[in-house]
Amino acid sequence: MPDDRRLVFIIGGARSGKSAHAERLIEASPAPWIYVATGQAFDGEMEDRIAEHKARRDQRWRTIEAPLELATALRDVPDGEPVLVDCLTLWLSNQILAECDVGKESARLVEVLAAPRGPWFVVSNEVGLGIVPDNALARRFRDAAGRLNQEVAAVADEVLLMAAGLPIKVK
Amino acid sequence: MPDDRRLVFIIGGARSGKSAHAERLIEASPAPWIYVATGQAFDGEMEDRIAEHKARRDQRWRTIEAPLELATALRDVPDGEPVLVDCLTLWLSNQILAECDVGKESARLVEVLAAPRGPWFVVSNEVGLGIVPDNALARRFRDAAGRLNQEVAAVADEVLLMAAGLPIKVK
Amino acid sequence: MPDDRRLVFIIGGARSGKSAHAERLIEASPAPWIYVATGQAFDGEMEDRIAEHKARRDQRWRTIEAPLELATALRDVPDGEPVLVDCLTLWLSNQILAECDVGKESARLVEVLAAPRGPWFVVSNEVGLGIVPDNALARRFRDAAGRLNQEVAAVADEVLLMAAGLPIKVK
């Protein structure tokens, strides 16, 4: 087993610099790096966002798409390889849209994240600091995201909250 | 008068683990503990949330319902007893719906909180970190909640901001 | 050139005490102080908010209105004078409404802020910690605000995140 086994959890708002910070952190470990993408491009706005993230990464990265089967994808990554998961909230959103059992799928994912087999960096959005949303689906998503973030933070070795591109060490 | 008199103020977003953390903190003081509930069940969603919170508490807790008369309820708790108020934003929301004088009621409440007579733990939501809400009532609530949080934090001995279930010490 | 040249960046949610804290900080430097206002009163609510902010300031303050030409206004302030800019998100909102080139104008502004010529205090809203907004303009504003906050934080000497009126030191 590799020596450097740890879970670093990076949370923050939209455009708070979560992904860029996670990339800076992972680059302290030797390449190649595995990028686990959970986003799906449903529209032009999302396509632009994915393209912008991709443009930052070069051939030292290997990309795995895991919009739904994230726990399985993580089980399959080689021991010791640095992994960046970007991001949990998109995965959760995909789970809800696909009408999966969110509680069960979250538990499966947290079980894998609790035993990282290398330096693993996981990005997630904090979405609970605004006014209560009008629509029930948004409230359900907000609750599920908050619960998942708590569960992942509980098993993480380090938790960072991003604000304006800067990390606040929470754990 | 008891020796352990202090106000601990726990703020955070939805599902950030505020209530659970406040419960862990109060359990460091000997039972019985007083739970001051401000929530009112208007619908099934709210009923579920209240039920979930209740399920965490056992017979060592005594519950007082104070959806509006929170200042009075706190004046009546016995000296030295640990108190958990959950939460200020629900109380504020009730005040606004009942068309009370929010400024005056907040001032009354803050006066009582400024002189805790035991270990008092107060939970509140941070709701001001999203986009400006479309509707005027939501903006008014957001402003009132922000002002109340500032006033309570100013008189608190300790202020914690919760993120993903973990406390950030602010004061 | 004056000795005390630094950029202090104060971010936070609505009613988190950003402006009041920035005013307390600037008052540690000798008066007169320059207040650079970016807000424009389009309606009664905004007028009230501006009036409330003005009521806190006395004749030791000189006010400059810069709803759009903020970079130019900052280039023109005398060397060594303490400056408070309140706030960047209103300026950004004005830029978007006036259909300016937000990327170019933000770059011009950041260039000036990167070379403060006295103790400069800049206030901005954090708006990205709620649910993804329904409408595209709000999402565009949220993205632009997040990017601008990151760019300003990167060149700032000190960054404070306000929560319930209290500062969390981020940088």
XYZ file of C-alpha atoms in Angstrom:
513
model
C 0.000 0.000 0.000
C 1.248 3.526 -0.725
C 2.316 5.778 2.112
C 0.429 8.871 1.033
C -3.177 7.905 1.639
C -5.472 10.781 2.565
C -8.745 12.437 1.699
C -8.721 16.214 1.224
C -12.205 17.715 0.926
C -12.505 21.133 -0.732
C -15.851 22.920 -0.390
C -17.013 26.395 -1.344
C -19.464 28.466 -3.332
C -19.755 28.927 -7.078
C -16.615 30.472 -8.570
C -14.792 30.337 -5.257
C -11.736 28.717 -6.843
C -12.373 25.159 -5.559
C -11.260 23.288 -8.696
C -8.191 25.459 -9.332
C -7.103 25.052 -5.705
C -7.613 21.273 -5.820
C -5.481 21.146 -8.995
C -2.703 23.126 -7.290
C -2.801 20.716 -4.344
C -2.701 17.545 -6.438
C 0.232 18.862 -8.478
C 2.385 18.555 -5.350
C 2.173 14.780 -5.936
C 3.975 13.261 -8.954
C 1.977 12.885 -12.204
C 0.041 11.185 -13.742
C -3.097 12.442 -12.055
C -6.569 10.994 -12.432
C -9.389 13.471 -13.000
C -12.793 12.006 -12.166
C -15.395 14.199 -13.894
C -18.999 13.952 -12.696
C -20.484 16.710 -14.878
C -22.717 16.059 -17.852
C -23.106 18.694 -20.559
C -26.867 19.228 -20.937
C -26.584 22.728 -22.416
C -24.148 25.268 -23.845
C -23.516 26.918 -20.468
C -22.449 23.602 -18.954
C -20.360 22.766 -22.033
C -18.476 26.067 -21.660
C -17.805 25.360 -18.003
C -16.492 21.849 -18.704
C -14.351 23.162 -21.592
C -12.853 25.844 -19.333
C -11.952 23.241 -16.696
C -10.456 20.941 -19.366
C -8.351 23.737 -20.862
C -6.480 23.991 -17.545
C -5.404 20.329 -17.668
C -2.670 18.873 -19.907
C -1.550 15.355 -20.950
C -0.331 14.543 -17.437
C -4.007 14.083 -16.568
C -6.126 11.024 -17.309
C -9.865 11.713 -17.297
C -12.528 9.273 -16.109
C -16.189 10.152 -16.625
C -18.352 9.107 -13.672
C -21.644 10.978 -13.713
C -23.371 8.209 -11.699
C -21.005 5.291 -10.938
C -18.578 7.319 -8.852
C -18.100 4.756 -6.057
C -17.274 2.042 -8.626
C -14.909 4.357 -10.533
C -13.021 5.144 -7.337
C -12.780 1.459 -6.418
C -11.089 0.887 -9.789
C -8.354 3.564 -9.608
C -4.860 2.108 -9.084
C -3.355 2.190 -5.587
C -1.262 5.236 -4.889
C -2.400 7.360 -7.834
C -3.448 10.940 -7.069
C -7.151 11.463 -7.771
C -9.265 14.602 -8.148
C -13.064 14.229 -8.030
C -14.861 17.277 -9.457
C -17.470 17.510 -8.078
C -19.788 15.798 -5.584
C -22.722 18.183 -6.043
C -22.903 17.481 -9.793
C -22.836 13.753 -9.038
C -25.627 14.248 -6.488
C -27.637 16.265 -8.968
C -27.252 13.439 -11.531
C -28.392 10.909 -8.899
C -31.518 12.936 -8.153
C -32.338 13.473 -11.852
C -31.875 9.725 -12.514
C -34.218 9.034 -9.556
C -31.619 6.895 -7.774
C -31.784 6.099 -4.058
C -29.711 9.067 -2.929
C -29.262 7.914 0.664
C -28.012 4.469 -0.399
C -25.754 5.797 -3.159
C -24.300 8.435 -0.824
C -23.548 5.780 1.805
C -21.757 3.633 -0.830
C -19.701 6.617 -1.944
C -18.763 7.693 1.593
C -17.610 4.141 2.360
C -15.109 4.311 -0.527
C -13.998 7.839 0.332
C -13.371 6.792 3.942
C -10.556 4.501 2.727
C -8.524 6.515 0.173
C -5.775 4.498 -1.496
C -3.624 7.488 -2.424
C -3.797 11.277 -2.169
C -7.436 11.896 -3.052
C -8.916 15.373 -3.494
C -12.690 15.806 -3.596
C -14.472 19.034 -4.555
C -18.040 19.914 -3.539
C -20.314 22.959 -3.555
C -21.708 24.560 -0.426
C -25.254 25.542 -1.392
C -27.038 26.111 1.928
C -26.129 29.691 2.814
C -28.832 31.542 0.902
C -32.548 32.056 1.458
C -34.721 28.881 1.556
C -35.462 28.087 -2.119
C -39.075 28.406 -3.363
C -39.244 25.047 -5.075
C -39.303 21.673 -3.343
C -36.738 20.011 -5.635
C -34.172 22.720 -4.880
C -34.822 22.288 -1.142
C -34.440 18.522 -1.468
C -31.164 18.951 -3.366
C -29.923 21.464 -0.797
C -30.685 19.092 2.076
C -29.068 16.116 0.327
C -25.959 18.170 -0.552
C -25.616 19.410 3.016
C -25.921 15.888 4.420
C -23.431 14.437 1.925
C -20.934 17.228 2.633
C -21.193 16.515 6.368
C -20.654 12.791 5.839
C -17.620 13.289 3.593
C -16.128 15.929 5.895
C -16.489 13.496 8.805
C -14.229 10.914 7.106
C -11.843 13.420 5.468
C -8.327 13.987 6.791
C -8.427 17.646 5.789
C -11.340 20.008 4.979
C -10.869 23.368 3.260
C -13.557 26.031 2.762
C -12.749 28.280 -0.195
C -13.525 32.015 -0.128
C -12.505 34.257 -3.036
C -9.944 31.697 -4.184
C -8.349 31.327 -0.741
C -8.611 28.278 1.550
C -9.885 28.443 5.139
C -8.699 25.364 7.032
C -11.745 23.821 8.732
C -10.216 20.437 9.654
C -25.644 32.506 40.678
C -24.064 29.591 38.789
C -20.441 29.763 37.700
C -20.930 28.561 34.138
C -22.758 31.480 32.527
C -22.030 31.963 28.848
C -23.661 32.426 25.481
C -22.438 30.228 22.621
C -23.816 31.254 19.232
C -23.796 28.639 16.447
C -24.511 29.868 12.922
C -24.395 28.167 9.550
C -26.279 27.232 6.427
C -29.040 24.672 5.934
C -27.896 21.135 6.814
C -24.526 22.373 8.033
C -24.831 20.420 11.288
C -25.678 23.381 13.566
C -28.229 21.602 15.756
C -26.230 18.378 16.112
C -23.118 20.347 17.057
C -25.043 22.434 19.609
C -26.367 19.201 21.136
C -22.844 17.777 21.397
C -21.697 20.986 23.119
C -24.543 21.112 25.641
C -23.999 17.447 26.562
C -20.674 18.453 28.136
C -22.819 20.060 30.888
C -24.790 17.794 33.268
C -28.408 16.974 32.299
C -31.257 17.871 32.377
C -31.076 20.141 29.372
C -33.748 22.569 28.229
C -34.592 22.550 24.532
C -36.324 25.754 23.439
C -38.036 25.012 20.121
C -39.101 27.950 17.974
C -40.345 25.997 14.942
C -43.998 25.606 14.031
C -45.135 22.747 11.814
C -47.111 24.375 8.972
C -46.624 21.495 6.525
C -45.383 17.924 6.194
C -41.848 18.981 5.282
C -41.537 21.020 8.466
C -43.119 18.209 10.515
C -40.505 15.755 9.202
C -37.701 18.144 10.100
C -39.024 18.677 13.639
C -39.533 14.909 14.073
C -35.948 14.233 12.963
C -34.615 16.748 15.483
C -36.812 15.286 18.252
C -35.680 11.730 17.519
C -32.138 12.741 18.466
C -33.195 13.862 21.953
C -34.077 11.547 24.863
C -35.739 11.954 28.280
C -32.839 13.976 29.653
C -34.252 16.857 27.597
C -37.172 19.094 28.599
C -38.784 20.865 25.642
C -40.287 24.364 25.771
C -42.166 25.648 22.735
C -41.524 29.335 22.102
C -42.448 30.249 18.540
C -42.989 33.919 19.505
C -42.414 34.540 23.239
C -38.760 33.537 23.222
C -37.493 36.381 25.434
C -40.121 35.557 28.079
C -39.378 31.824 27.880
C -35.673 32.471 28.438
C -36.410 34.778 31.397
C -38.312 31.879 32.980
C -35.648 29.134 32.697
C -34.057 28.224 36.065
C -30.632 29.641 36.914
C -27.762 27.402 35.922
C -29.672 25.067 33.605
C -28.135 24.381 30.196
C -30.352 25.749 27.418
C -30.402 25.136 23.670
C -32.434 27.548 21.483
C -33.150 26.088 18.031
C -33.358 28.375 16.145
C -33.401 32.181 15.914
C -34.245 32.361 12.210
C -37.447 30.324 12.693
C -38.401 32.640 15.572
C -37.704 35.650 13.326
C -39.766 34.150 10.550
C -42.669 33.642 13.000
C -42.337 37.275 14.154
C -42.541 38.534 10.567
C -45.513 36.285 9.699
C -47.331 37.443 12.870
C -46.597 41.057 11.844
C -44.818 41.819 15.115
C -42.450 44.774 15.538
C -39.293 42.861 14.594
C -36.855 45.565 15.695
C -38.439 45.860 19.141
C -38.800 42.100 19.646
C -35.200 41.505 18.529
C -33.953 44.137 20.984
C -35.904 42.452 23.833
C -34.447 39.088 22.907
C -30.873 40.341 22.623
C -31.177 41.961 26.061
C -31.999 38.567 27.607
C -29.291 36.750 25.623
C -26.704 39.309 26.762
C -27.131 38.044 30.327
C -27.165 34.220 30.166
C -27.830 32.566 33.501
C -26.185 29.261 32.635
C -24.523 27.637 29.634
C -26.791 28.821 26.812
C -26.417 27.623 23.221
C -28.254 29.483 20.456
C -28.539 28.255 16.865
C -29.248 30.497 13.864
C -29.162 30.280 10.075
C -26.862 32.334 7.888
C -29.004 33.225 4.863
C -27.180 36.144 3.228
C -24.561 34.444 1.063
C -26.624 33.790 -2.056
C -27.896 36.000 -4.872
C -30.253 38.863 -3.837
C -33.712 37.241 -3.665
C -36.364 38.297 -6.203
C -39.148 38.928 -3.716
C -39.281 41.768 -1.223
C -40.380 39.635 1.758
C -37.360 37.345 1.332
C -35.080 40.394 1.159
C -36.684 41.825 4.294
C -36.245 38.505 6.111
C -32.633 38.250 4.949
C -31.867 41.751 6.210
C -33.578 41.147 9.559
C -31.791 37.813 10.029
C -28.414 39.363 9.231
C -29.001 42.208 11.698
C -30.192 39.864 14.445
C -27.207 37.546 13.928
C -24.845 40.514 14.234
C -26.527 41.696 17.439
C -26.454 38.258 19.058
C -22.854 37.633 17.961
C -21.864 40.956 19.536
C -23.061 39.844 22.994
C -22.021 36.174 22.651
C -18.994 34.781 24.453
C -18.270 32.381 21.622
C -19.381 32.320 17.964
C -19.026 29.255 15.727
C -19.682 29.126 11.985
C -20.543 25.594 10.838
C -19.338 24.227 7.482
C -20.063 20.622 6.482
C -20.662 19.684 10.121
C -17.420 21.239 11.362
C -17.112 24.412 13.480
C -15.009 27.424 12.466
C -14.267 29.531 15.539
C -15.195 33.130 14.709
C -15.122 34.569 18.248
C 5.243 57.817 -1.497
C 3.423 57.128 1.780
C 4.532 54.267 4.012
C 1.115 52.785 4.653
C 0.189 51.300 1.294
C -1.997 48.205 1.467
C -5.164 46.688 0.136
C -7.588 45.186 2.649
C -10.417 43.217 1.035
C -13.581 42.661 3.118
C -16.081 40.120 1.765
C -19.258 38.671 3.216
C -22.964 38.117 2.787
C -25.814 40.614 2.946
C -26.031 42.296 6.361
C -22.877 40.608 7.579
C -21.400 43.898 8.816
C -18.898 44.399 5.968
C -19.304 48.185 5.630
C -19.356 48.879 9.371
C -16.219 46.782 9.855
C -14.429 48.522 6.972
C -15.321 51.883 8.556
C -13.909 50.775 11.912
C -10.689 49.673 10.185
C -10.203 52.881 8.194
C -10.761 55.003 11.315
C -7.449 53.670 12.672
C -5.806 55.894 10.011
C -5.969 59.696 10.416
C -8.893 61.526 8.701
C -9.927 62.745 6.157
C -11.165 59.508 4.623
C -12.388 59.068 1.064
C -15.599 57.098 0.607
C -15.983 55.768 -2.924
C -19.653 54.926 -3.404
C -20.603 52.630 -6.282
C -24.330 52.324 -5.525
C -27.028 53.986 -7.583
C -30.478 54.569 -6.098
C -32.933 53.027 -8.567
C -35.728 52.548 -6.013
C -36.821 53.373 -2.471
C -35.241 50.273 -0.961
C -31.843 51.189 -2.386
C -32.301 54.832 -1.318
C -32.944 53.686 2.275
C -29.850 51.529 2.236
C -27.645 54.344 0.910
C -29.145 56.789 3.450
C -28.420 54.356 6.299
C -24.808 54.018 5.204
C -24.459 57.813 4.827
C -25.905 58.453 8.299
C -22.963 56.586 9.811
C -20.422 58.931 8.183
C -19.645 62.498 9.344
C -17.773 65.496 7.873
C -14.421 63.744 8.176
C -15.485 61.752 5.119
C -15.316 62.966 1.505
C -17.618 61.050 -0.833
C -16.845 60.240 -4.469
C -19.567 58.670 -6.618
C -18.172 56.052 -8.989
C -20.946 53.754 -10.209
C -18.967 52.888 -13.370
C -15.609 54.732 -13.548
C -14.163 53.160 -10.422
C -10.659 52.488 -11.809
C -10.375 56.130 -12.931
C -11.705 57.430 -9.607
C -9.101 55.370 -7.710
C -6.301 56.620 -10.007
C -7.302 60.161 -9.056
C -7.291 59.842 -5.239
C -4.330 61.627 -3.593
C -1.334 59.533 -2.477
C -1.522 58.387 1.099
C -5.222 59.093 1.694
C -7.276 56.298 3.274
C -9.924 55.037 0.851
C -13.025 52.908 1.365
C -14.696 51.408 -1.741
C -18.260 50.241 -1.028
C -18.841 47.982 -2.858
C -17.448 45.972 -5.789
C -20.582 43.917 -6.416
C -22.724 47.041 -6.926
C -20.086 48.327 -9.350
C -20.157 44.977 -11.173
C -23.930 45.050 -11.310
C -23.789 48.561 -12.840
C -21.251 47.335 -15.422
C -23.512 44.454 -16.433
C -26.635 46.673 -16.637
C -24.710 49.218 -18.739
C -23.600 46.345 -21.014
C -19.906 47.122 -20.513
C -17.136 44.600 -21.239
C -17.026 43.143 -17.726
C -13.809 41.158 -18.221
C -11.918 44.189 -19.533
C -13.295 46.586 -16.919
C -12.531 44.101 -14.115
C -8.944 43.729 -15.368
C -8.521 47.551 -15.397
C -9.871 47.757 -11.860
C -7.724 44.933 -10.505
C -4.625 46.582 -12.010
C -5.299 49.751 -9.982
C -6.159 47.807 -6.817
C -2.903 45.818 -7.113
C -0.965 49.054 -6.498
C -2.707 50.842 -3.599
C -1.240 54.259 -2.851
C -2.421 54.405 0.756
C -4.485 52.260 3.143
C -7.259 51.109 0.833
C -10.271 49.113 2.050
C -12.513 47.405 -0.497
C -15.884 45.805 0.322
C -17.556 43.108 -1.788
C -20.444 40.658 -1.480
C -20.043 36.901 -1.525
C -23.042 35.665 -3.529
C -22.132 32.110 -4.549
C -23.117 30.049 -1.520
C -26.783 29.460 -2.296
C -28.632 27.227 -4.746
C -27.872 27.820 -8.468
C -30.191 30.711 -9.483
C -33.004 30.002 -11.966
C -32.318 32.906 -14.273
C -29.317 33.230 -16.577
C -28.552 36.860 -15.713
C -28.280 36.004 -12.011
C -25.949 33.105 -12.857
C -23.831 35.387 -15.046
C -23.637 37.969 -12.265
C -22.753 35.291 -9.725
C -19.950 33.958 -11.915
C -18.566 37.426 -12.636
C -18.697 38.382 -8.939
C -16.909 35.185 -7.922
C -14.179 35.737 -10.510
C -13.700 39.387 -9.555
C -13.525 38.510 -5.851
C -10.839 35.906 -6.594
C -8.799 38.384 -8.641
C -8.987 41.117 -5.998
C -8.221 38.663 -3.176
C -5.142 37.499 -5.107
C -3.621 41.019 -5.099
C -4.881 42.018 -1.614
C -2.548 42.198 1.377
C -5.300 41.107 3.728
C -8.647 39.345 3.133
C -11.416 39.184 5.731
C -14.612 37.142 5.491
C -17.399 38.620 7.641
C -19.852 36.385 9.521
C -22.476 37.923 11.830
C -20.459 41.137 12.097
C -17.203 39.352 12.972
C -14.140 39.005 10.719
C -12.563 35.658 9.789
C -8.992 36.228 8.609
C -8.590 34.423 5.273
C -5.292 36.019 4.158
